[in-house]
């Protein structure tokens, strides 16, 4: 047989098998050339078609043991085996970042639980107020009252509110007066107008604050208690919302992590089909972890400033050297901790983002949901028919 015609038909089938993948562009098919990575099929149908052509080529070969022919067959067999095999796609580093995030939300939830209990205690404190006289003269109202004492009694709450409005009114009136004086000595019309506008705004703020002051001043025990309860319950609502939010995030991550592992065994053709997205996620992981590692490492490696050396000379000429702590180390320590927190946050955020995307993709593409969906539709239809009957 003519060597040029040997395995001719079989080679045509192998060439056709090379261009089964829909990743290959039309111009590449026309040219008969493409990158080897594009040869990999992106679906079960394309994998089946490649295997079918490969088997037909082997059957049609005049010389199935030809070295070049066997090499091509082996290469395509490897691609088919890869495409039909499940590969682990989840990573320990991503799980570590998600676990760190879950631990953070657990800590936040514990802290929020304490805040909720404190808020509940304040609500109970207001509800237990005893009726008392709440008359307070303007001159007896200080410009500052301890914020934490406002729920001690109706009089304490009223005093705090009156102090707040009085401070606003007096500081705004004072600033309005200063702006008016500056307007009188302004060198340009633009500057004069600017100061007068500020004076008008501050005068209005002072008037608004005094209006609030008088409304609070006229309140009696019943109205004060109602207002305080509304404020305390509103604060309790915010803190409950924060607690529930961190709890939901913690539950989300506790569910997400095992789902990420379960769904993290993708068939080869699924990996090929989403190769571009995975390349993007890999780059995101590389850069995100690099940035997080930079901040965390910088904070961890940052050295504290050396202590001061103090030499004391006594009247007899004796000298003693001692060390005193450098107060600037408080700032440095805060910066160290801050950088480490930023690094951990970036690491966790990138991990959770990648884990979420890959889990959704894995659940969608790595499992056959059609039978379950069909069964659910049938059951729903049966229930509907029974209700009609």
mmCIF file of C-alpha atoms in Angstrom:
data_model
loop_
_atom_site.group_PDB
_atom_site.id
_atom_site.type_symbol
_atom_site.label_atom_id
_atom_site.label_comp_id
_atom_site.label_asym_id
_atom_site.label_seq_id
_atom_site.Cartn_x
_atom_site.Cartn_y
_atom_site.Cartn_z
ATOM 1 C CA UNK A 1 0.000 0.000 0.000
ATOM 2 C CA UNK A 2 1.140 3.524 -0.801
ATOM 3 C CA UNK A 3 2.587 5.015 2.366
ATOM 4 C CA UNK A 4 0.883 8.347 1.628
ATOM 5 C CA UNK A 5 -2.547 6.651 1.654
ATOM 6 C CA UNK A 6 -1.920 4.510 4.719
ATOM 7 C CA UNK A 7 -4.427 5.295 7.507
ATOM 8 C CA UNK A 8 -5.757 8.155 5.342
ATOM 9 C CA UNK A 9 -9.411 7.718 6.325
ATOM 10 C CA UNK A 10 -8.483 7.090 9.971
ATOM 11 C CA UNK A 11 -6.452 10.312 10.063
ATOM 12 C CA UNK A 12 -9.421 12.243 8.683
ATOM 13 C CA UNK A 13 -11.510 10.979 11.600
ATOM 14 C CA UNK A 14 -8.780 11.857 14.101
ATOM 15 C CA UNK A 15 -8.556 15.354 12.621
ATOM 16 C CA UNK A 16 -12.332 15.669 12.910
ATOM 17 C CA UNK A 17 -12.103 14.551 16.549
ATOM 18 C CA UNK A 18 -9.552 17.292 17.188
ATOM 19 C CA UNK A 19 -12.086 19.947 16.253
ATOM 20 C CA UNK A 20 -15.115 18.653 18.169
ATOM 21 C CA UNK A 21 -14.838 21.259 20.969
ATOM 22 C CA UNK A 22 -16.994 24.368 20.679
ATOM 23 C CA UNK A 23 -14.075 26.326 22.139
ATOM 24 C CA UNK A 24 -12.518 26.211 18.674
ATOM 25 C CA UNK A 25 -13.345 29.238 16.526
ATOM 26 C CA UNK A 26 -14.654 28.971 12.947
ATOM 27 C CA UNK A 27 -11.517 30.483 11.443
ATOM 28 C CA UNK A 28 -9.402 27.926 13.318
ATOM 29 C CA UNK A 29 -11.512 25.118 11.865
ATOM 30 C CA UNK A 30 -11.078 26.538 8.363
ATOM 31 C CA UNK A 31 -7.348 26.875 8.906
ATOM 32 C CA UNK A 32 -7.068 23.415 10.457
ATOM 33 C CA UNK A 33 -4.956 24.713 13.353
ATOM 34 C CA UNK A 34 -5.721 25.551 16.981
ATOM 35 C CA UNK A 35 -4.107 25.571 20.403
ATOM 36 C CA UNK A 36 -4.037 22.177 22.092
ATOM 37 C CA UNK A 37 -5.979 23.504 25.099
ATOM 38 C CA UNK A 38 -8.904 24.262 22.783
ATOM 39 C CA UNK A 39 -9.168 20.585 21.772
ATOM 40 C CA UNK A 40 -10.685 19.620 25.141
ATOM 41 C CA UNK A 41 -14.495 19.119 24.898
ATOM 42 C CA UNK A 42 -16.798 21.291 27.001
ATOM 43 C CA UNK A 43 -19.807 18.964 27.366
ATOM 44 C CA UNK A 44 -20.750 15.311 27.687
ATOM 45 C CA UNK A 45 -22.063 15.358 24.103
ATOM 46 C CA UNK A 46 -18.771 16.658 22.724
ATOM 47 C CA UNK A 47 -16.857 14.073 24.771
ATOM 48 C CA UNK A 48 -19.068 11.293 23.389
ATOM 49 C CA UNK A 49 -18.584 12.587 19.838
ATOM 50 C CA UNK A 50 -14.797 12.705 20.251
ATOM 51 C CA UNK A 51 -14.737 9.145 21.594
ATOM 52 C CA UNK A 52 -17.006 7.938 18.772
ATOM 53 C CA UNK A 53 -14.717 9.422 16.103
ATOM 54 C CA UNK A 54 -11.651 8.057 17.871
ATOM 55 C CA UNK A 55 -13.072 4.495 17.964
ATOM 56 C CA UNK A 56 -14.086 4.690 14.328
ATOM 57 C CA UNK A 57 -10.601 5.901 13.419
ATOM 58 C CA UNK A 58 -8.998 2.945 15.195
ATOM 59 C CA UNK A 59 -11.344 0.543 13.415
ATOM 60 C CA UNK A 60 -10.693 2.152 10.019
ATOM 61 C CA UNK A 61 -6.899 2.257 10.421
ATOM 62 C CA UNK A 62 -4.881 0.238 7.890
ATOM 63 C CA UNK A 63 -1.940 0.251 10.266
ATOM 64 C CA UNK A 64 -3.223 0.888 13.830
ATOM 65 C CA UNK A 65 0.293 0.392 15.206
ATOM 66 C CA UNK A 66 1.823 3.256 13.258
ATOM 67 C CA UNK A 67 3.787 5.318 15.796
ATOM 68 C CA UNK A 68 2.384 8.737 14.829
ATOM 69 C CA UNK A 69 -1.114 7.347 14.640
ATOM 70 C CA UNK A 70 -0.835 5.665 18.051
ATOM 71 C CA UNK A 71 0.558 8.843 19.623
ATOM 72 C CA UNK A 72 -2.396 10.854 18.358
ATOM 73 C CA UNK A 73 -4.842 8.199 19.547
ATOM 74 C CA UNK A 74 -3.207 8.116 23.003
ATOM 75 C CA UNK A 75 -3.340 11.921 23.265
ATOM 76 C CA UNK A 76 -7.040 11.977 22.461
ATOM 77 C CA UNK A 77 -7.673 9.072 24.866
ATOM 78 C CA UNK A 78 -6.048 11.121 27.636
ATOM 79 C CA UNK A 79 -8.306 14.080 26.812
ATOM 80 C CA UNK A 80 -11.404 11.851 26.898
ATOM 81 C CA UNK A 81 -10.348 10.249 30.183
ATOM 82 C CA UNK A 82 -9.705 13.689 31.689
ATOM 83 C CA UNK A 83 -13.071 14.970 30.471
ATOM 84 C CA UNK A 84 -15.000 12.034 31.951
ATOM 85 C CA UNK A 85 -13.153 12.046 35.297
ATOM 86 C CA UNK A 86 -14.068 14.170 38.315
ATOM 87 C CA UNK A 87 -11.277 16.376 39.642
ATOM 88 C CA UNK A 88 -10.986 18.069 43.011
ATOM 89 C CA UNK A 89 -11.407 21.814 42.544
ATOM 90 C CA UNK A 90 -11.748 22.984 46.154
ATOM 91 C CA UNK A 91 -8.696 24.390 47.961
ATOM 92 C CA UNK A 92 -7.643 24.341 51.603
ATOM 93 C CA UNK A 93 -6.575 28.005 51.442
ATOM 94 C CA UNK A 94 -10.087 29.077 50.423
ATOM 95 C CA UNK A 95 -11.588 26.983 53.235
ATOM 96 C CA UNK A 96 -9.141 28.569 55.695
ATOM 97 C CA UNK A 97 -10.273 32.061 54.700
ATOM 98 C CA UNK A 98 -13.947 31.108 55.052
ATOM 99 C CA UNK A 99 -13.328 29.520 58.463
ATOM 100 C CA UNK A 100 -11.596 32.727 59.573
ATOM 101 C CA UNK A 101 -14.621 34.728 58.410
ATOM 102 C CA UNK A 102 -16.999 32.353 60.233
ATOM 103 C CA UNK A 103 -14.941 32.721 63.419
ATOM 104 C CA UNK A 104 -15.112 36.508 63.086
ATOM 105 C CA UNK A 105 -18.899 36.459 62.709
ATOM 106 C CA UNK A 106 -19.148 34.075 65.682
ATOM 107 C CA UNK A 107 -17.184 36.583 67.762
ATOM 108 C CA UNK A 108 -19.373 39.452 66.492
ATOM 109 C CA UNK A 109 -22.504 37.472 67.301
ATOM 110 C CA UNK A 110 -21.293 36.845 70.859
ATOM 111 C CA UNK A 111 -20.518 40.552 71.245
ATOM 112 C CA UNK A 112 -23.893 41.503 69.773
ATOM 113 C CA UNK A 113 -25.581 39.079 72.179
ATOM 114 C CA UNK A 114 -24.084 41.056 75.065
ATOM 115 C CA UNK A 115 -25.260 44.320 73.466
ATOM 116 C CA UNK A 116 -28.793 42.934 73.080
ATOM 117 C CA UNK A 117 -28.869 41.874 76.739
ATOM 118 C CA UNK A 118 -27.724 45.349 77.781
ATOM 119 C CA UNK A 119 -30.395 46.946 75.587
ATOM 120 C CA UNK A 120 -33.057 44.663 77.076
ATOM 121 C CA UNK A 121 -31.896 45.638 80.567
ATOM 122 C CA UNK A 122 -32.251 49.333 79.672
ATOM 123 C CA UNK A 123 -35.789 48.774 78.368
ATOM 124 C CA UNK A 124 -36.651 46.972 81.601
ATOM 125 C CA UNK A 125 -35.060 49.813 83.566
ATOM 126 C CA UNK A 126 -37.251 52.414 81.867
ATOM 127 C CA UNK A 127 -40.363 50.281 82.349
ATOM 128 C CA UNK A 128 -39.562 50.120 86.092
ATOM 129 C CA UNK A 129 -39.347 53.917 86.505
ATOM 130 C CA UNK A 130 -41.241 55.343 89.438
ATOM 131 C CA UNK A 131 -43.363 58.412 88.865
ATOM 132 C CA UNK A 132 -41.593 61.581 89.960
ATOM 133 C CA UNK A 133 -41.498 65.320 89.498
ATOM 134 C CA UNK A 134 -39.609 66.264 86.325
ATOM 135 C CA UNK A 135 -39.649 70.047 86.584
ATOM 136 C CA UNK A 136 -36.174 71.456 85.813
ATOM 137 C CA UNK A 137 -35.283 75.156 85.550
ATOM 138 C CA UNK A 138 -33.202 76.359 82.595
ATOM 139 C CA UNK A 139 -30.394 77.638 84.830
ATOM 140 C CA UNK A 140 -30.175 74.226 86.514
ATOM 141 C CA UNK A 141 -29.502 72.436 83.236
ATOM 142 C CA UNK A 142 -25.763 71.790 82.715
ATOM 143 C CA UNK A 143 -24.218 71.892 79.241
ATOM 144 C CA UNK A 144 -23.066 68.302 79.613
ATOM 145 C CA UNK A 145 -24.642 65.225 81.228
ATOM 146 C CA UNK A 146 -23.297 61.679 81.428
ATOM 147 C CA UNK A 147 -24.804 59.740 78.523
ATOM 148 C CA UNK A 148 -24.938 56.477 80.446
ATOM 149 C CA UNK A 149 -27.083 57.892 83.251
ATOM 150 C CA UNK A 150 -30.000 59.057 81.107
ATOM 151 C CA UNK A 151 -32.108 55.937 81.764
ATOM 152 C CA UNK A 152 -31.780 56.067 85.553
ATOM 153 C CA UNK A 153 -35.080 57.926 85.943
ATOM 154 C CA UNK A 154 -37.528 60.147 84.119
ATOM 155 C CA UNK A 155 -35.847 63.224 85.590
ATOM 156 C CA UNK A 156 -32.406 61.986 84.501
ATOM 157 C CA UNK A 157 -33.640 61.334 80.955
ATOM 158 C CA UNK A 158 -35.270 64.754 80.744
ATOM 159 C CA UNK A 159 -32.133 66.418 82.129
ATOM 160 C CA UNK A 160 -29.966 64.691 79.509
ATOM 161 C CA UNK A 161 -32.237 65.757 76.648
ATOM 162 C CA UNK A 162 -32.523 69.328 77.920
ATOM 163 C CA UNK A 163 -28.739 69.492 78.285
ATOM 164 C CA UNK A 164 -28.325 68.267 74.710
ATOM 165 C CA UNK A 165 -30.687 70.870 73.253
ATOM 166 C CA UNK A 166 -29.317 73.644 75.471
ATOM 167 C CA UNK A 167 -25.758 72.881 74.383
ATOM 168 C CA UNK A 168 -26.813 72.906 70.709
ATOM 169 C CA UNK A 169 -28.706 76.168 71.061
ATOM 170 C CA UNK A 170 -25.983 78.029 72.938
ATOM 171 C CA UNK A 171 -23.095 76.800 70.765
ATOM 172 C CA UNK A 172 -25.014 77.648 67.572
ATOM 173 C CA UNK A 173 -25.931 81.110 68.901
ATOM 174 C CA UNK A 174 -22.310 81.731 69.858
ATOM 175 C CA UNK A 175 -21.065 80.676 66.423
ATOM 176 C CA UNK A 176 -23.700 82.899 64.766
ATOM 177 C CA UNK A 177 -22.402 85.856 66.788
ATOM 178 C CA UNK A 178 -18.807 85.112 65.802
ATOM 179 C CA UNK A 179 -19.762 84.918 62.114
ATOM 180 C CA UNK A 180 -21.627 88.228 62.362
ATOM 181 C CA UNK A 181 -18.538 89.873 63.864
ATOM 182 C CA UNK A 182 -16.323 88.442 61.125
ATOM 183 C CA UNK A 183 -18.767 89.687 58.499
ATOM 184 C CA UNK A 184 -18.412 93.237 59.890
ATOM 185 C CA UNK A 185 -14.649 93.130 59.406
ATOM 186 C CA UNK A 186 -14.616 91.171 56.123
ATOM 187 C CA UNK A 187 -12.500 92.729 53.387
ATOM 188 C CA UNK A 188 -14.582 91.551 50.423
ATOM 189 C CA UNK A 189 -18.268 91.242 49.587
ATOM 190 C CA UNK A 190 -17.854 87.520 48.964
ATOM 191 C CA UNK A 191 -16.351 86.936 52.424
ATOM 192 C CA UNK A 192 -19.001 89.123 54.066
ATOM 193 C CA UNK A 193 -21.792 87.162 52.350
ATOM 194 C CA UNK A 194 -20.212 83.850 53.347
ATOM 195 C CA UNK A 195 -20.063 84.802 57.038
ATOM 196 C CA UNK A 196 -23.590 86.228 57.027
ATOM 197 C CA UNK A 197 -24.925 83.039 55.441
ATOM 198 C CA UNK A 198 -23.200 80.992 58.131
ATOM 199 C CA UNK A 199 -24.613 83.274 60.804
ATOM 200 C CA UNK A 200 -28.138 82.816 59.435
ATOM 201 C CA UNK A 201 -27.741 79.035 59.332
ATOM 202 C CA UNK A 202 -26.423 78.908 62.901
ATOM 203 C CA UNK A 203 -29.191 81.221 64.125
ATOM 204 C CA UNK A 204 -31.740 78.860 62.602
ATOM 205 C CA UNK A 205 -30.067 75.853 64.235
ATOM 206 C CA UNK A 206 -30.166 77.648 67.568
ATOM 207 C CA UNK A 207 -33.870 78.408 67.128
ATOM 208 C CA UNK A 208 -34.617 74.779 66.192
ATOM 209 C CA UNK A 209 -32.698 73.539 69.238
ATOM 210 C CA UNK A 210 -34.588 75.901 71.547
ATOM 211 C CA UNK A 211 -37.876 74.701 70.065
ATOM 212 C CA UNK A 212 -36.883 71.126 70.869
ATOM 213 C CA UNK A 213 -35.806 72.260 74.329
ATOM 214 C CA UNK A 214 -39.181 73.843 75.092
ATOM 215 C CA UNK A 215 -41.073 70.802 73.842
ATOM 216 C CA UNK A 216 -39.030 68.564 76.122
ATOM 217 C CA UNK A 217 -39.318 71.042 78.990
ATOM 218 C CA UNK A 218 -43.129 70.854 78.837
ATOM 219 C CA UNK A 219 -43.188 67.057 78.906
ATOM 220 C CA UNK A 220 -44.437 65.371 82.046
ATOM 221 C CA UNK A 221 -43.595 61.961 83.449
ATOM 222 C CA UNK A 222 -45.945 59.970 81.197
ATOM 223 C CA UNK A 223 -44.700 61.521 77.943
ATOM 224 C CA UNK A 224 -41.053 61.323 79.026
ATOM 225 C CA UNK A 225 -41.381 57.625 79.797
ATOM 226 C CA UNK A 226 -43.094 56.989 76.471
ATOM 227 C CA UNK A 227 -40.321 58.830 74.573
ATOM 228 C CA UNK A 228 -37.565 57.032 76.494
ATOM 229 C CA UNK A 229 -39.200 53.644 75.878
ATOM 230 C CA UNK A 230 -39.451 54.368 72.152
ATOM 231 C CA UNK A 231 -35.744 55.275 72.073
ATOM 232 C CA UNK A 232 -34.705 52.243 74.140
ATOM 233 C CA UNK A 233 -36.804 49.850 72.032
ATOM 234 C CA UNK A 234 -35.440 51.390 68.842
ATOM 235 C CA UNK A 235 -31.901 50.795 70.102
ATOM 236 C CA UNK A 236 -32.861 47.234 71.035
ATOM 237 C CA UNK A 237 -34.230 46.727 67.517
ATOM 238 C CA UNK A 238 -30.976 47.898 65.925
ATOM 239 C CA UNK A 239 -28.921 45.621 68.136
ATOM 240 C CA UNK A 240 -31.210 42.673 67.501
ATOM 241 C CA UNK A 241 -30.892 43.329 63.782
ATOM 242 C CA UNK A 242 -27.096 43.407 64.050
ATOM 243 C CA UNK A 243 -27.111 40.176 66.048
ATOM 244 C CA UNK A 244 -29.410 38.440 63.558
ATOM 245 C CA UNK A 245 -27.290 39.679 60.666
ATOM 246 C CA UNK A 246 -24.064 38.241 62.058
ATOM 247 C CA UNK A 247 -25.897 35.023 62.956
ATOM 248 C CA UNK A 248 -27.185 34.684 59.383
ATOM 249 C CA UNK A 249 -23.694 35.231 57.987
ATOM 250 C CA UNK A 250 -22.260 32.642 60.375
ATOM 251 C CA UNK A 251 -24.933 30.094 59.396
ATOM 252 C CA UNK A 252 -24.395 30.921 55.722
ATOM 253 C CA UNK A 253 -20.671 30.182 56.000
ATOM 254 C CA UNK A 254 -21.233 27.025 58.064
ATOM 255 C CA UNK A 255 -23.503 25.737 55.290
ATOM 256 C CA UNK A 256 -21.349 27.085 52.465
ATOM 257 C CA UNK A 257 -18.110 25.382 53.520
ATOM 258 C CA UNK A 258 -19.387 21.762 53.299
ATOM 259 C CA UNK A 259 -21.324 22.571 50.116
ATOM 260 C CA UNK A 260 -18.118 23.981 48.635
ATOM 261 C CA UNK A 261 -16.344 20.683 49.319
ATOM 262 C CA UNK A 262 -19.254 18.504 48.160
ATOM 263 C CA UNK A 263 -19.651 20.452 44.920
ATOM 264 C CA UNK A 264 -15.912 20.738 44.412
ATOM 265 C CA UNK A 265 -15.440 17.617 42.311
ATOM 266 C CA UNK A 266 -16.018 18.702 38.733
ATOM 267 C CA UNK A 267 -15.975 16.629 35.565
ATOM 268 C CA UNK A 268 -13.147 17.528 33.241
ATOM 269 C CA UNK A 269 -15.393 18.912 30.510
ATOM 270 C CA UNK A 270 -17.119 21.165 33.089
ATOM 271 C CA UNK A 271 -13.727 22.552 34.147
ATOM 272 C CA UNK A 272 -12.868 23.165 30.489
ATOM 273 C CA UNK A 273 -16.212 24.872 29.830
ATOM 274 C CA UNK A 274 -15.588 27.390 32.632
ATOM 275 C CA UNK A 275 -11.849 27.732 32.164
ATOM 276 C CA UNK A 276 -11.905 31.505 31.610
ATOM 277 C CA UNK A 277 -13.898 32.159 34.750
ATOM 278 C CA UNK A 278 -11.634 29.858 36.764
ATOM 279 C CA UNK A 279 -8.555 31.653 35.415
ATOM 280 C CA UNK A 280 -10.072 34.932 36.607
ATOM 281 C CA UNK A 281 -10.839 33.465 40.056
ATOM 282 C CA UNK A 282 -7.299 32.074 40.277
ATOM 283 C CA UNK A 283 -5.879 35.520 39.510
ATOM 284 C CA UNK A 284 -8.261 37.068 42.047
ATOM 285 C CA UNK A 285 -7.065 34.581 44.651
ATOM 286 C CA UNK A 286 -3.411 35.222 43.822
ATOM 287 C CA UNK A 287 -3.708 39.005 44.013
ATOM 288 C CA UNK A 288 -6.139 39.006 46.929
ATOM 289 C CA UNK A 289 -4.004 36.690 49.023
ATOM 290 C CA UNK A 290 -0.895 38.665 48.089
ATOM 291 C CA UNK A 291 -2.486 41.943 49.249
ATOM 292 C CA UNK A 292 -3.870 40.323 52.398
ATOM 293 C CA UNK A 293 -0.521 38.706 53.122
ATOM 294 C CA UNK A 294 1.261 42.015 52.600
ATOM 295 C CA UNK A 295 -0.891 43.849 55.146
ATOM 296 C CA UNK A 296 -0.863 41.016 57.664
ATOM 297 C CA UNK A 297 2.879 40.381 57.262
ATOM 298 C CA UNK A 298 3.726 44.076 57.489
ATOM 299 C CA UNK A 299 1.731 44.430 60.690
ATOM 300 C CA UNK A 300 3.184 41.249 62.171
ATOM 301 C CA UNK A 301 6.775 42.201 61.331
ATOM 302 C CA UNK A 302 6.489 45.818 62.468
ATOM 303 C CA UNK A 303 8.812 46.375 65.417
ATOM 304 C CA UNK A 304 7.969 48.474 68.442
ATOM 305 C CA UNK A 305 10.056 51.559 69.099
ATOM 306 C CA UNK A 306 12.946 51.116 71.565
ATOM 307 C CA UNK A 307 12.433 52.244 75.153
ATOM 308 C CA UNK A 308 14.052 55.440 76.352
ATOM 309 C CA UNK A 309 17.349 55.175 78.240
ATOM 310 C CA UNK A 310 17.475 57.558 81.197
ATOM 311 C CA UNK A 311 20.709 58.294 83.048
ATOM 312 C CA UNK A 312 20.402 59.717 86.572
ATOM 313 C CA UNK A 313 23.407 61.453 88.165
ATOM 314 C CA UNK A 314 23.371 61.802 91.952
ATOM 315 C CA UNK A 315 25.059 64.529 93.991
ATOM 316 C CA UNK A 316 27.894 62.178 94.928
ATOM 317 C CA UNK A 317 28.684 61.586 91.253
ATOM 318 C CA UNK A 318 27.099 58.145 91.103
ATOM 319 C CA UNK A 319 25.214 57.422 87.846
ATOM 320 C CA UNK A 320 22.398 54.971 87.225
ATOM 321 C CA UNK A 321 20.887 54.054 83.854
ATOM 322 C CA UNK A 322 17.295 52.844 83.532
ATOM 323 C CA UNK A 323 14.763 52.419 80.771
ATOM 324 C CA UNK A 324 11.327 53.989 80.409
ATOM 325 C CA UNK A 325 8.637 52.754 78.034
ATOM 326 C CA UNK A 326 8.180 54.669 74.803
ATOM 327 C CA UNK A 327 4.608 56.024 74.834
ATOM 328 C CA UNK A 328 4.618 56.107 71.014
ATOM 329 C CA UNK A 329 4.489 52.306 71.104
ATOM 330 C CA UNK A 330 0.750 52.555 71.780
ATOM 331 C CA UNK A 331 0.301 54.102 68.326
ATOM 332 C CA UNK A 332 2.666 51.586 66.730
ATOM 333 C CA UNK A 333 0.873 48.679 68.404
ATOM 334 C CA UNK A 334 -2.474 50.006 67.178
ATOM 335 C CA UNK A 335 -1.077 50.268 63.654
ATOM 336 C CA UNK A 336 0.312 46.711 63.863
ATOM 337 C CA UNK A 337 -3.040 45.310 64.923
ATOM 338 C CA UNK A 338 -4.865 47.432 62.339
ATOM 339 C CA UNK A 339 -2.697 46.191 59.465
ATOM 340 C CA UNK A 340 -3.099 42.583 60.577
ATOM 341 C CA UNK A 341 -6.885 43.009 60.747
ATOM 342 C CA UNK A 342 -6.953 44.521 57.245
ATOM 343 C CA UNK A 343 -4.871 41.623 55.934
ATOM 344 C CA UNK A 344 -7.155 39.046 57.552
ATOM 345 C CA UNK A 345 -10.234 40.842 56.200
ATOM 346 C CA UNK A 346 -8.914 40.870 52.612
ATOM 347 C CA UNK A 347 -7.945 37.199 52.889
ATOM 348 C CA UNK A 348 -11.384 36.223 54.231
ATOM 349 C CA UNK A 349 -13.348 38.413 51.804
ATOM 350 C CA UNK A 350 -11.578 36.996 48.743
ATOM 351 C CA UNK A 351 -11.972 33.437 50.061
ATOM 352 C CA UNK A 352 -15.714 33.788 50.719
ATOM 353 C CA UNK A 353 -16.287 35.469 47.342
ATOM 354 C CA UNK A 354 -14.464 32.717 45.428
ATOM 355 C CA UNK A 355 -16.094 29.988 47.529
ATOM 356 C CA UNK A 356 -19.575 31.379 46.858
ATOM 357 C CA UNK A 357 -19.041 31.590 43.085
ATOM 358 C CA UNK A 358 -17.499 28.129 42.845
ATOM 359 C CA UNK A 359 -20.149 26.527 45.065
ATOM 360 C CA UNK A 360 -23.024 27.947 43.015
ATOM 361 C CA UNK A 361 -21.301 26.857 39.816
ATOM 362 C CA UNK A 362 -20.497 23.414 41.252
ATOM 363 C CA UNK A 363 -24.045 22.779 42.447
ATOM 364 C CA UNK A 364 -25.389 23.861 39.074
ATOM 365 C CA UNK A 365 -22.984 21.964 36.821
ATOM 366 C CA UNK A 366 -21.755 18.957 38.798
ATOM 367 C CA UNK A 367 -25.126 17.414 39.608
ATOM 368 C CA UNK A 368 -28.051 16.307 37.471
ATOM 369 C CA UNK A 369 -31.001 18.196 38.950
ATOM 370 C CA UNK A 370 -33.427 17.446 36.120
ATOM 371 C CA UNK A 371 -34.890 14.219 37.624
ATOM 372 C CA UNK A 372 -35.511 15.983 40.951
ATOM 373 C CA UNK A 373 -37.094 18.975 39.223
ATOM 374 C CA UNK A 374 -39.295 16.714 37.097
ATOM 375 C CA UNK A 375 -40.343 14.706 40.156
ATOM 376 C CA UNK A 376 -41.173 17.890 42.067
ATOM 377 C CA UNK A 377 -43.258 19.167 39.150
ATOM 378 C CA UNK A 378 -45.135 15.867 38.974
ATOM 379 C CA UNK A 379 -45.880 15.939 42.697
ATOM 380 C CA UNK A 380 -47.044 19.556 42.466
ATOM 381 C CA UNK A 381 -49.287 18.649 39.534
ATOM 382 C CA UNK A 382 -50.745 15.683 41.446
ATOM 383 C CA UNK A 383 -51.500 17.879 44.473
ATOM 384 C CA UNK A 384 -53.122 20.458 42.204
ATOM 385 C CA UNK A 385 -55.304 17.820 40.540
ATOM 386 C CA UNK A 386 -56.380 16.435 43.916
ATOM 387 C CA UNK A 387 -57.397 19.890 45.062
ATOM 388 C CA UNK A 388 -59.453 20.395 41.917
ATOM 389 C CA UNK A 389 -61.122 17.019 42.407
#
